[in-house]
Amino acid sequence: VTIVLVFLVVIAASYYRLSSQKPLYRSSIKVKVVLRSPVIGQTHIELAAGDYLATHMEEIRSYSVAEGAAKRLGWFDGVTDSTEKEGITRSIQGSITTQQVKDTSIIQITVTRSNPEEPRQIADAVAQTHLDYNVEERGKVRRSMREYIEKELVKAEERLKVSEEALQSFKEKAIHGEV
């Protein structure tokens, strides 16, 4: 009798637990990460150190990318309370996982939520926000490189001017026999 009673209690507890759980829905999207190292002449400029893919995976899971995804989805529309915005952002951030696809430069972004429509929307918004961020960062790198080249060009022009003046002075001295 005790065994039957324990069995019935376990069955009832299991049924209650399973029936009270909300189903979870997942959606994944894959993004390819390409390491581009700018080249000036034949010199490669190192942009970042460390594990490039791990850096991208951290960026994808970051608060700023989650916040950008929330904005892209319009989830902040009509929300003025900063605490509520932070809660929305943290909720998105907490639902994102990333994983490198074995032996590739591809990152799989997976979003898990209880609402069946949200995972795909969030995964797409996160991937697009990350892409936009990287385009912006590459633009910053290009601007920085252009500014560096412009400064170096000014220096080279100054050195050329000094050299031309020295050559002209030498020619004049040579003409007058002073060399």
JSON list of C-alpha atoms in Angstrom, two decimals:
[
{"chain": "A", "resi": 1, "resn": "VAL", "atom": "CA", "xyz": [0.00, 0.00, 0.00]},
{"chain": "A", "resi": 2, "resn": "THR", "atom": "CA", "xyz": [2.84, 2.40, 0.84]},
{"chain": "A", "resi": 3, "resn": "ILE", "atom": "CA", "xyz": [4.56, 1.73, -2.46]},
{"chain": "A", "resi": 4, "resn": "VAL", "atom": "CA", "xyz": [1.36, 2.41, -4.38]},
{"chain": "A", "resi": 5, "resn": "LEU", "atom": "CA", "xyz": [0.78, 5.61, -2.39]},
{"chain": "A", "resi": 6, "resn": "VAL", "atom": "CA", "xyz": [4.37, 6.84, -3.01]},
{"chain": "A", "resi": 7, "resn": "PHE", "atom": "CA", "xyz": [3.98, 5.95, -6.69]},
{"chain": "A", "resi": 8, "resn": "LEU", "atom": "CA", "xyz": [0.74, 7.96, -6.96]},
{"chain": "A", "resi": 9, "resn": "VAL", "atom": "CA", "xyz": [2.32, 10.97, -5.18]},
{"chain": "A", "resi": 10, "resn": "VAL", "atom": "CA", "xyz": [5.31, 10.89, -7.57]},
{"chain": "A", "resi": 11, "resn": "ILE", "atom": "CA", "xyz": [2.98, 10.65, -10.59]},
{"chain": "A", "resi": 12, "resn": "ALA", "atom": "CA", "xyz": [0.85, 13.55, -9.30]},
{"chain": "A", "resi": 13, "resn": "ALA", "atom": "CA", "xyz": [3.90, 15.72, -8.55]},
{"chain": "A", "resi": 14, "resn": "SER", "atom": "CA", "xyz": [5.39, 14.99, -11.96]},
{"chain": "A", "resi": 15, "resn": "TYR", "atom": "CA", "xyz": [2.13, 15.82, -13.72]},
{"chain": "A", "resi": 16, "resn": "TYR", "atom": "CA", "xyz": [1.79, 19.08, -11.77]},
{"chain": "A", "resi": 17, "resn": "ARG", "atom": "CA", "xyz": [5.38, 20.10, -12.53]},
{"chain": "A", "resi": 18, "resn": "LEU", "atom": "CA", "xyz": [5.10, 19.34, -16.24]},
{"chain": "A", "resi": 19, "resn": "SER", "atom": "CA", "xyz": [1.73, 21.03, -16.64]},
{"chain": "A", "resi": 20, "resn": "SER", "atom": "CA", "xyz": [2.87, 24.22, -14.87]},
{"chain": "A", "resi": 21, "resn": "GLN", "atom": "CA", "xyz": [5.96, 24.75, -17.05]},
{"chain": "A", "resi": 22, "resn": "LYS", "atom": "CA", "xyz": [5.78, 27.20, -19.91]},
{"chain": "A", "resi": 23, "resn": "PRO", "atom": "CA", "xyz": [7.18, 25.89, -23.18]},
{"chain": "A", "resi": 24, "resn": "LEU", "atom": "CA", "xyz": [10.35, 27.54, -24.44]},
{"chain": "A", "resi": 25, "resn": "TYR", "atom": "CA", "xyz": [10.91, 28.46, -28.07]},
{"chain": "A", "resi": 26, "resn": "ARG", "atom": "CA", "xyz": [14.26, 28.84, -29.78]},
{"chain": "A", "resi": 27, "resn": "SER", "atom": "CA", "xyz": [15.45, 30.44, -32.96]},
{"chain": "A", "resi": 28, "resn": "SER", "atom": "CA", "xyz": [18.96, 30.58, -34.32]},
{"chain": "A", "resi": 29, "resn": "ILE", "atom": "CA", "xyz": [20.69, 32.63, -36.95]},
{"chain": "A", "resi": 30, "resn": "LYS", "atom": "CA", "xyz": [24.25, 32.25, -38.18]},
{"chain": "A", "resi": 31, "resn": "VAL", "atom": "CA", "xyz": [26.61, 35.09, -38.99]},
{"chain": "A", "resi": 32, "resn": "LYS", "atom": "CA", "xyz": [29.95, 34.86, -40.71]},
{"chain": "A", "resi": 33, "resn": "VAL", "atom": "CA", "xyz": [32.78, 36.86, -39.21]},
{"chain": "A", "resi": 34, "resn": "VAL", "atom": "CA", "xyz": [35.50, 38.01, -41.58]},
{"chain": "A", "resi": 35, "resn": "LEU", "atom": "CA", "xyz": [38.78, 39.34, -40.24]},
{"chain": "A", "resi": 36, "resn": "ARG", "atom": "CA", "xyz": [39.84, 42.21, -42.42]},
{"chain": "A", "resi": 37, "resn": "SER", "atom": "CA", "xyz": [43.22, 43.71, -41.77]},
{"chain": "A", "resi": 38, "resn": "PRO", "atom": "CA", "xyz": [43.77, 47.02, -43.53]},
{"chain": "A", "resi": 39, "resn": "VAL", "atom": "CA", "xyz": [46.86, 47.22, -45.67]},
{"chain": "A", "resi": 40, "resn": "ILE", "atom": "CA", "xyz": [48.93, 50.32, -46.26]},
{"chain": "A", "resi": 41, "resn": "GLY", "atom": "CA", "xyz": [51.49, 49.65, -48.94]},
{"chain": "A", "resi": 42, "resn": "GLN", "atom": "CA", "xyz": [52.73, 46.21, -48.02]},
{"chain": "A", "resi": 43, "resn": "THR", "atom": "CA", "xyz": [52.35, 46.72, -44.27]},
{"chain": "A", "resi": 44, "resn": "HIS", "atom": "CA", "xyz": [49.45, 45.05, -42.50]},
{"chain": "A", "resi": 45, "resn": "ILE", "atom": "CA", "xyz": [48.07, 46.97, -39.56]},
{"chain": "A", "resi": 46, "resn": "GLU", "atom": "CA", "xyz": [46.91, 44.87, -36.64]},
{"chain": "A", "resi": 47, "resn": "LEU", "atom": "CA", "xyz": [43.52, 46.11, -35.48]},
{"chain": "A", "resi": 48, "resn": "ALA", "atom": "CA", "xyz": [42.84, 43.90, -32.50]},
{"chain": "A", "resi": 49, "resn": "ALA", "atom": "CA", "xyz": [44.54, 41.30, -30.42]},
{"chain": "A", "resi": 50, "resn": "GLY", "atom": "CA", "xyz": [43.10, 38.18, -28.88]},
{"chain": "A", "resi": 51, "resn": "ASP", "atom": "CA", "xyz": [40.56, 35.73, -30.13]},
{"chain": "A", "resi": 52, "resn": "TYR", "atom": "CA", "xyz": [38.64, 37.56, -32.84]},
{"chain": "A", "resi": 53, "resn": "LEU", "atom": "CA", "xyz": [35.59, 35.25, -32.80]},
{"chain": "A", "resi": 54, "resn": "ALA", "atom": "CA", "xyz": [35.38, 35.27, -29.00]},
{"chain": "A", "resi": 55, "resn": "THR", "atom": "CA", "xyz": [35.37, 39.06, -29.14]},
{"chain": "A", "resi": 56, "resn": "HIS", "atom": "CA", "xyz": [32.49, 39.03, -31.62]},
{"chain": "A", "resi": 57, "resn": "MET", "atom": "CA", "xyz": [30.56, 36.55, -29.49]},
{"chain": "A", "resi": 58, "resn": "GLU", "atom": "CA", "xyz": [30.94, 38.81, -26.46]},
{"chain": "A", "resi": 59, "resn": "GLU", "atom": "CA", "xyz": [29.82, 41.82, -28.52]},
{"chain": "A", "resi": 60, "resn": "ILE", "atom": "CA", "xyz": [26.73, 39.92, -29.69]},
{"chain": "A", "resi": 61, "resn": "ARG", "atom": "CA", "xyz": [25.79, 39.10, -26.07]},
{"chain": "A", "resi": 62, "resn": "SER", "atom": "CA", "xyz": [26.55, 42.64, -24.87]},
{"chain": "A", "resi": 63, "resn": "TYR", "atom": "CA", "xyz": [24.12, 45.06, -23.26]},
{"chain": "A", "resi": 64, "resn": "SER", "atom": "CA", "xyz": [24.60, 47.58, -26.07]},
{"chain": "A", "resi": 65, "resn": "VAL", "atom": "CA", "xyz": [23.67, 45.07, -28.79]},
{"chain": "A", "resi": 66, "resn": "ALA", "atom": "CA", "xyz": [20.62, 43.93, -26.77]},
{"chain": "A", "resi": 67, "resn": "GLU", "atom": "CA", "xyz": [19.62, 47.57, -26.32]},
{"chain": "A", "resi": 68, "resn": "GLY", "atom": "CA", "xyz": [20.05, 48.20, -30.06]},
{"chain": "A", "resi": 69, "resn": "ALA", "atom": "CA", "xyz": [17.91, 45.14, -30.83]},
{"chain": "A", "resi": 70, "resn": "ALA", "atom": "CA", "xyz": [15.16, 46.39, -28.49]},
{"chain": "A", "resi": 71, "resn": "LYS", "atom": "CA", "xyz": [15.20, 49.76, -30.26]},
{"chain": "A", "resi": 72, "resn": "ARG", "atom": "CA", "xyz": [15.15, 48.07, -33.68]},
{"chain": "A", "resi": 73, "resn": "LEU", "atom": "CA", "xyz": [12.15, 45.97, -32.60]},
{"chain": "A", "resi": 74, "resn": "GLY", "atom": "CA", "xyz": [10.33, 49.06, -31.32]},
{"chain": "A", "resi": 75, "resn": "TRP", "atom": "CA", "xyz": [10.11, 47.66, -27.80]},
{"chain": "A", "resi": 76, "resn": "PHE", "atom": "CA", "xyz": [11.06, 51.05, -26.32]},
{"chain": "A", "resi": 77, "resn": "ASP", "atom": "CA", "xyz": [8.30, 52.89, -28.17]},
{"chain": "A", "resi": 78, "resn": "GLY", "atom": "CA", "xyz": [6.21, 54.67, -25.58]},
{"chain": "A", "resi": 79, "resn": "VAL", "atom": "CA", "xyz": [8.48, 53.54, -22.74]},
{"chain": "A", "resi": 80, "resn": "THR", "atom": "CA", "xyz": [9.91, 56.48, -20.80]},
{"chain": "A", "resi": 81, "resn": "ASP", "atom": "CA", "xyz": [10.99, 54.78, -17.58]},
{"chain": "A", "resi": 82, "resn": "SER", "atom": "CA", "xyz": [14.72, 53.97, -17.73]},
{"chain": "A", "resi": 83, "resn": "THR", "atom": "CA", "xyz": [14.27, 51.06, -15.30]},
{"chain": "A", "resi": 84, "resn": "GLU", "atom": "CA", "xyz": [11.70, 49.49, -17.61]},
{"chain": "A", "resi": 85, "resn": "LYS", "atom": "CA", "xyz": [14.01, 50.00, -20.61]},
{"chain": "A", "resi": 86, "resn": "GLU", "atom": "CA", "xyz": [16.84, 48.36, -18.70]},
{"chain": "A", "resi": 87, "resn": "GLY", "atom": "CA", "xyz": [14.55, 45.43, -17.81]},
{"chain": "A", "resi": 88, "resn": "ILE", "atom": "CA", "xyz": [13.62, 44.96, -21.48]},
{"chain": "A", "resi": 89, "resn": "THR", "atom": "CA", "xyz": [17.27, 45.14, -22.49]},
{"chain": "A", "resi": 90, "resn": "ARG", "atom": "CA", "xyz": [18.40, 42.70, -19.77]},
{"chain": "A", "resi": 91, "resn": "SER", "atom": "CA", "xyz": [15.59, 40.32, -20.76]},
{"chain": "A", "resi": 92, "resn": "ILE", "atom": "CA", "xyz": [16.82, 40.28, -24.35]},
{"chain": "A", "resi": 93, "resn": "GLN", "atom": "CA", "xyz": [20.46, 40.02, -23.27]},
{"chain": "A", "resi": 94, "resn": "GLY", "atom": "CA", "xyz": [19.66, 37.06, -21.02]},
{"chain": "A", "resi": 95, "resn": "SER", "atom": "CA", "xyz": [17.94, 35.18, -23.83]},
{"chain": "A", "resi": 96, "resn": "ILE", "atom": "CA", "xyz": [20.95, 35.29, -26.20]},
{"chain": "A", "resi": 97, "resn": "THR", "atom": "CA", "xyz": [23.57, 32.57, -26.46]},
{"chain": "A", "resi": 98, "resn": "THR", "atom": "CA", "xyz": [26.36, 32.32, -28.99]},
{"chain": "A", "resi": 99, "resn": "GLN", "atom": "CA", "xyz": [28.45, 29.45, -30.19]},
{"chain": "A", "resi": 100, "resn": "GLN", "atom": "CA", "xyz": [31.15, 29.07, -32.81]},
{"chain": "A", "resi": 101, "resn": "VAL", "atom": "CA", "xyz": [30.24, 26.59, -35.52]},
{"chain": "A", "resi": 102, "resn": "LYS", "atom": "CA", "xyz": [33.02, 23.99, -35.36]},
{"chain": "A", "resi": 103, "resn": "ASP", "atom": "CA", "xyz": [36.11, 24.78, -37.44]},
{"chain": "A", "resi": 104, "resn": "THR", "atom": "CA", "xyz": [34.55, 27.86, -39.09]},
{"chain": "A", "resi": 105, "resn": "SER", "atom": "CA", "xyz": [34.42, 31.61, -38.68]},
{"chain": "A", "resi": 106, "resn": "ILE", "atom": "CA", "xyz": [30.65, 31.37, -38.25]},
{"chain": "A", "resi": 107, "resn": "ILE", "atom": "CA", "xyz": [28.85, 32.28, -35.04]},
{"chain": "A", "resi": 108, "resn": "GLN", "atom": "CA", "xyz": [25.45, 30.81, -34.26]},
{"chain": "A", "resi": 109, "resn": "ILE", "atom": "CA", "xyz": [23.21, 33.21, -32.35]},
{"chain": "A", "resi": 110, "resn": "THR", "atom": "CA", "xyz": [20.40, 31.44, -30.48]},
{"chain": "A", "resi": 111, "resn": "VAL", "atom": "CA", "xyz": [17.54, 33.17, -28.69]},
{"chain": "A", "resi": 112, "resn": "THR", "atom": "CA", "xyz": [15.27, 31.33, -26.24]},
{"chain": "A", "resi": 113, "resn": "ARG", "atom": "CA", "xyz": [11.95, 32.84, -25.11]},
{"chain": "A", "resi": 114, "resn": "SER", "atom": "CA", "xyz": [8.54, 31.70, -23.84]},
{"chain": "A", "resi": 115, "resn": "ASN", "atom": "CA", "xyz": [6.71, 33.72, -26.52]},
{"chain": "A", "resi": 116, "resn": "PRO", "atom": "CA", "xyz": [6.89, 31.71, -29.79]},
{"chain": "A", "resi": 117, "resn": "GLU", "atom": "CA", "xyz": [7.13, 34.82, -32.01]},
{"chain": "A", "resi": 118, "resn": "GLU", "atom": "CA", "xyz": [9.98, 36.56, -30.20]},
{"chain": "A", "resi": 119, "resn": "PRO", "atom": "CA", "xyz": [13.04, 34.33, -30.72]},
{"chain": "A", "resi": 120, "resn": "ARG", "atom": "CA", "xyz": [13.24, 34.81, -34.50]},
{"chain": "A", "resi": 121, "resn": "GLN", "atom": "CA", "xyz": [12.55, 38.54, -34.24]},
{"chain": "A", "resi": 122, "resn": "ILE", "atom": "CA", "xyz": [15.17, 39.03, -31.55]},
{"chain": "A", "resi": 123, "resn": "ALA", "atom": "CA", "xyz": [17.79, 36.86, -33.30]},
{"chain": "A", "resi": 124, "resn": "ASP", "atom": "CA", "xyz": [17.34, 38.85, -36.52]},
{"chain": "A", "resi": 125, "resn": "ALA", "atom": "CA", "xyz": [17.49, 42.18, -34.67]},
{"chain": "A", "resi": 126, "resn": "VAL", "atom": "CA", "xyz": [20.59, 41.14, -32.72]},
{"chain": "A", "resi": 127, "resn": "ALA", "atom": "CA", "xyz": [22.40, 39.99, -35.89]},
{"chain": "A", "resi": 128, "resn": "GLN", "atom": "CA", "xyz": [21.50, 43.22, -37.72]},
{"chain": "A", "resi": 129, "resn": "THR", "atom": "CA", "xyz": [22.48, 45.40, -34.76]},
{"chain": "A", "resi": 130, "resn": "HIS", "atom": "CA", "xyz": [25.83, 43.61, -34.52]},
{"chain": "A", "resi": 131, "resn": "LEU", "atom": "CA", "xyz": [26.40, 44.04, -38.26]},
{"chain": "A", "resi": 132, "resn": "ASP", "atom": "CA", "xyz": [25.59, 47.77, -38.05]},
{"chain": "A", "resi": 133, "resn": "TYR", "atom": "CA", "xyz": [27.97, 48.14, -35.12]},
{"chain": "A", "resi": 134, "resn": "ASN", "atom": "CA", "xyz": [30.78, 46.49, -37.06]},
{"chain": "A", "resi": 135, "resn": "VAL", "atom": "CA", "xyz": [30.19, 48.65, -40.14]},
{"chain": "A", "resi": 136, "resn": "GLU", "atom": "CA", "xyz": [30.37, 51.71, -37.87]},
{"chain": "A", "resi": 137, "resn": "GLU", "atom": "CA", "xyz": [33.57, 50.45, -36.24]},
{"chain": "A", "resi": 138, "resn": "ARG", "atom": "CA", "xyz": [35.21, 49.79, -39.61]},
{"chain": "A", "resi": 139, "resn": "GLY", "atom": "CA", "xyz": [34.29, 53.34, -40.62]},
{"chain": "A", "resi": 140, "resn": "LYS", "atom": "CA", "xyz": [36.03, 54.63, -37.49]},
{"chain": "A", "resi": 141, "resn": "VAL", "atom": "CA", "xyz": [39.13, 52.57, -38.33]},
{"chain": "A", "resi": 142, "resn": "ARG", "atom": "CA", "xyz": [39.13, 53.91, -41.89]},
{"chain": "A", "resi": 143, "resn": "ARG", "atom": "CA", "xyz": [38.80, 57.50, -40.65]},
{"chain": "A", "resi": 144, "resn": "SER", "atom": "CA", "xyz": [41.61, 56.96, -38.18]},
{"chain": "A", "resi": 145, "resn": "MET", "atom": "CA", "xyz": [43.82, 55.46, -40.89]},
{"chain": "A", "resi": 146, "resn": "ARG", "atom": "CA", "xyz": [43.02, 58.33, -43.26]},
{"chain": "A", "resi": 147, "resn": "GLU", "atom": "CA", "xyz": [43.91, 60.87, -40.56]},
{"chain": "A", "resi": 148, "resn": "TYR", "atom": "CA", "xyz": [47.17, 59.04, -39.88]},
{"chain": "A", "resi": 149, "resn": "ILE", "atom": "CA", "xyz": [48.05, 58.99, -43.59]},
{"chain": "A", "resi": 150, "resn": "GLU", "atom": "CA", "xyz": [47.20, 62.68, -43.93]},
{"chain": "A", "resi": 151, "resn": "LYS", "atom": "CA", "xyz": [49.48, 63.55, -40.99]},
{"chain": "A", "resi": 152, "resn": "GLU", "atom": "CA", "xyz": [52.27, 61.42, -42.45]},
{"chain": "A", "resi": 153, "resn": "LEU", "atom": "CA", "xyz": [51.77, 63.11, -45.83]},
{"chain": "A", "resi": 154, "resn": "VAL", "atom": "CA", "xyz": [52.18, 66.56, -44.24]},
{"chain": "A", "resi": 155, "resn": "LYS", "atom": "CA", "xyz": [55.39, 65.38, -42.54]},
{"chain": "A", "resi": 156, "resn": "ALA", "atom": "CA", "xyz": [56.70, 63.92, -45.80]},
{"chain": "A", "resi": 157, "resn": "GLU", "atom": "CA", "xyz": [55.89, 67.15, -47.64]},
{"chain": "A", "resi": 158, "resn": "GLU", "atom": "CA", "xyz": [57.79, 69.11, -44.98]},
{"chain": "A", "resi": 159, "resn": "ARG", "atom": "CA", "xyz": [60.80, 66.78, -45.30]},
{"chain": "A", "resi": 160, "resn": "LEU", "atom": "CA", "xyz": [60.62, 67.08, -49.09]},
{"chain": "A", "resi": 161, "resn": "LYS", "atom": "CA", "xyz": [60.54, 70.87, -48.88]},
{"chain": "A", "resi": 162, "resn": "VAL", "atom": "CA", "xyz": [63.59, 70.89, -46.58]},
{"chain": "A", "resi": 163, "resn": "SER", "atom": "CA", "xyz": [65.41, 68.51, -48.95]},
{"chain": "A", "resi": 164, "resn": "GLU", "atom": "CA", "xyz": [64.52, 70.62, -52.00]},
{"chain": "A", "resi": 165, "resn": "GLU", "atom": "CA", "xyz": [65.77, 73.75, -50.24]},
{"chain": "A", "resi": 166, "resn": "ALA", "atom": "CA", "xyz": [69.01, 71.98, -49.31]},
{"chain": "A", "resi": 167, "resn": "LEU", "atom": "CA", "xyz": [69.44, 70.79, -52.90]},
{"chain": "A", "resi": 168, "resn": "GLN", "atom": "CA", "xyz": [68.78, 74.29, -54.24]},
{"chain": "A", "resi": 169, "resn": "SER", "atom": "CA", "xyz": [71.31, 75.72, -51.79]},
{"chain": "A", "resi": 170, "resn": "PHE", "atom": "CA", "xyz": [73.85, 73.09, -52.84]},
{"chain": "A", "resi": 171, "resn": "LYS", "atom": "CA", "xyz": [73.30, 73.90, -56.53]},
{"chain": "A", "resi": 172, "resn": "GLU", "atom": "CA", "xyz": [73.76, 77.60, -55.90]},
{"chain": "A", "resi": 173, "resn": "LYS", "atom": "CA", "xyz": [76.98, 76.96, -53.95]},
{"chain": "A", "resi": 174, "resn": "ALA", "atom": "CA", "xyz": [78.20, 74.64, -56.71]},
{"chain": "A", "resi": 175, "resn": "ILE", "atom": "CA", "xyz": [77.57, 77.32, -59.35]},
{"chain": "A", "resi": 176, "resn": "HIS", "atom": "CA", "xyz": [79.62, 79.85, -57.36]},
{"chain": "A", "resi": 177, "resn": "GLY", "atom": "CA", "xyz": [82.33, 77.32, -56.70]},
{"chain": "A", "resi": 178, "resn": "GLU", "atom": "CA", "xyz": [81.74, 77.23, -52.97]},
{"chain": "A", "resi": 179, "resn": "VAL", "atom": "CA", "xyz": [81.46, 73.42, -52.80]}
]
